[in-house]
Tab-separated table of C-alpha atoms in Angstrom:
chain	number	residue	atom	x	y	z
A	23	GLU	CA	23.735	117.056	103.331
A	24	THR	CA	20.886	115.120	102.352
A	25	PHE	CA	18.565	118.009	102.120
A	26	GLN	CA	20.873	119.628	100.004
A	27	LEU	CA	21.316	116.857	97.732
A	28	PHE	CA	17.441	116.740	97.405
A	29	ARG	CA	17.344	120.215	96.968
A	30	ALA	CA	20.052	120.301	94.155
A	31	LEU	CA	18.602	117.133	92.362
A	32	ARG	CA	14.984	119.089	92.575
A	33	TRP	CA	16.098	121.923	90.674
A	34	LYS	CA	17.797	120.074	87.597
A	35	CYS	CA	16.159	120.623	84.618
A	36	ASP	CA	16.859	119.130	81.449
A	37	GLU	CA	15.097	116.588	78.881
A	38	ASP	CA	15.996	113.606	80.887
A	39	VAL	CA	14.127	114.930	84.114
A	40	ARG	CA	10.359	114.459	83.842
A	41	TYR	CA	7.644	115.671	86.358
A	42	GLY	CA	7.848	112.547	88.093
A	43	THR	CA	11.003	112.964	89.151
A	44	HIS	CA	10.530	116.150	90.567
A	45	MET	CA	7.710	114.766	92.650
A	46	VAL	CA	10.291	112.079	94.016
A	47	PHE	CA	12.684	114.758	95.254
A	48	GLY	CA	9.671	116.682	96.692
A	49	ALA	CA	8.399	113.966	98.869
A	50	SER	CA	11.949	113.397	100.119
A	51	ILE	CA	12.048	116.626	100.927
A	52	GLY	CA	8.840	116.560	102.762
A	53	LEU	CA	9.551	112.991	104.337
A	54	LEU	CA	13.103	114.073	105.824
A	55	PHE	CA	11.351	117.163	107.775
A	56	LEU	CA	7.859	115.197	108.369
A	57	GLY	CA	6.420	117.047	111.298
A	58	GLY	CA	9.023	119.645	111.440
A	59	GLY	CA	11.085	116.655	112.633
A	60	THR	CA	8.357	115.334	115.094
A	61	CYS	CA	6.790	112.939	113.494
A	62	THR	CA	8.036	109.338	111.580
A	63	LEU	CA	6.566	106.694	109.592
A	64	GLY	CA	4.664	103.615	111.098
A	65	ARG	CA	5.595	100.241	110.462
A	66	HIS	CA	2.327	98.433	110.950
A	67	PRO	CA	1.388	96.279	107.629
A	68	ARG	CA	-1.509	98.980	107.416
A	69	ASP	CA	1.477	102.023	107.285
A	70	ILE	CA	3.327	100.216	104.804
A	71	ALA	CA	0.552	99.508	102.449
A	72	ALA	CA	-0.381	103.100	102.733
A	73	LEU	CA	3.175	104.056	101.949
A	74	LEU	CA	3.015	101.771	98.834
A	75	MET	CA	0.075	103.376	97.824
A	76	ALA	CA	1.540	106.408	97.984
A	77	PHE	CA	4.679	106.080	96.494
A	78	PHE	CA	3.653	103.883	93.845
A	79	PRO	CA	6.811	103.256	91.546
A	80	CYS	CA	5.051	104.456	88.167
A	81	PHE	CA	5.643	108.328	88.542
A	82	PRO	CA	3.684	110.655	85.764
A	83	SER	CA	5.451	111.825	83.367
A	84	VAL	CA	3.643	114.897	82.876
A	85	THR	CA	1.602	117.191	85.381
A	86	SER	CA	-1.933	116.181	83.928
A	87	ASP	CA	-0.967	112.433	83.681
A	88	ASN	CA	-3.176	110.437	86.334
A	89	GLN	CA	-3.230	107.306	84.315
A	90	TYR	CA	-0.997	104.926	86.412
A	91	HIS	CA	-1.130	106.637	89.699
A	92	LEU	CA	-4.453	108.775	90.913
A	93	GLN	CA	-3.516	111.882	92.493
A	94	ALA	CA	-5.711	110.963	95.578
A	95	LEU	CA	-3.452	108.028	96.099
A	96	ARG	CA	-0.064	110.306	96.266
A	97	HIS	CA	-1.309	111.878	99.761
A	98	PHE	CA	-1.842	108.210	101.284
A	99	TYR	CA	1.269	108.538	103.203
A	100	ALA	CA	-0.197	110.990	105.713
A	101	LEU	CA	-1.978	107.606	106.965
A	102	ALA	CA	1.278	106.149	108.024
A	103	VAL	CA	2.638	109.379	109.735
A	104	LYS	CA	3.209	108.784	113.659
A	105	ARG	CA	3.607	111.418	116.128
A	106	ARG	CA	6.715	111.292	118.275
A	107	LYS	CA	6.647	114.206	120.394
A	108	LEU	CA	5.844	114.420	124.150
A	109	GLU	CA	4.979	117.892	125.624
A	110	ALA	CA	3.905	118.883	129.049
A	111	ILE	CA	1.651	121.963	129.575
A	112	ASP	CA	1.303	124.038	132.745
A	113	ILE	CA	-2.575	123.909	133.171
A	114	ASP	CA	-3.013	127.232	134.524
A	115	THR	CA	-0.432	128.973	132.403
A	116	ARG	CA	-0.803	127.030	129.179
A	117	GLU	CA	2.906	127.141	128.513
A	118	LYS	CA	4.893	124.254	128.234
A	119	VAL	CA	6.910	123.060	130.904
A	120	PHE	CA	10.124	120.655	131.170
A	121	VAL	CA	8.873	117.543	133.231
A	122	PRO	CA	10.589	114.515	134.088
A	123	VAL	CA	8.789	111.294	132.933
A	124	GLU	CA	9.223	107.480	132.899
A	125	ILE	CA	8.171	105.376	129.542
A	126	SER	CA	7.726	101.707	130.046
A	127	TYR	CA	7.775	99.982	127.078
A	128	ASP	CA	7.315	96.899	128.640
A	129	LYS	CA	8.072	95.547	132.312
A	130	LYS	CA	12.246	95.526	131.569
A	131	ASN	CA	12.542	98.425	129.647
A	132	ILE	CA	12.133	102.125	131.307
A	133	LEU	CA	13.215	105.140	129.814
A	134	GLU	CA	13.465	108.225	131.856
A	135	LEU	CA	13.393	111.373	129.836
A	136	THR	CA	12.647	114.870	130.257
A	137	ALA	CA	9.577	116.465	128.130
A	138	PRO	CA	9.359	117.942	125.630
A	139	CYS	CA	11.033	114.929	124.203
A	140	LEU	CA	10.784	112.413	121.268
A	141	LEU	CA	9.675	109.104	122.122
A	142	LEU	CA	11.463	106.012	120.407
A	143	ASP	CA	9.603	103.308	118.108
A	144	LYS	CA	9.520	100.170	119.728
A	145	GLY	CA	7.096	98.385	117.280
């Protein structure tokens, strides 16, 4: 549902919709499918700082407008991306294999999963 909404809004064209609006919806779709669903955004203060710079609230009105938001800053979100996919690969065949794994986030919390899997963000 979220993807359908973003996609419909992204193609809306009238005099009230500026270039920055299209940028927001394009970025939203990109974040929704970040790394094909295998990545997430970090919560560390430096990750938050990178996201604030990337998604600065003053978006351009036309494609050539770099007055308020430098184009280079728009890509800072990549610094906040964290991979969460854990894969096991057979050393001889180089194929992905299913392997049971135990992940301990601390002494009390041990999580049993089967790789390939997505790791939880425990802060």
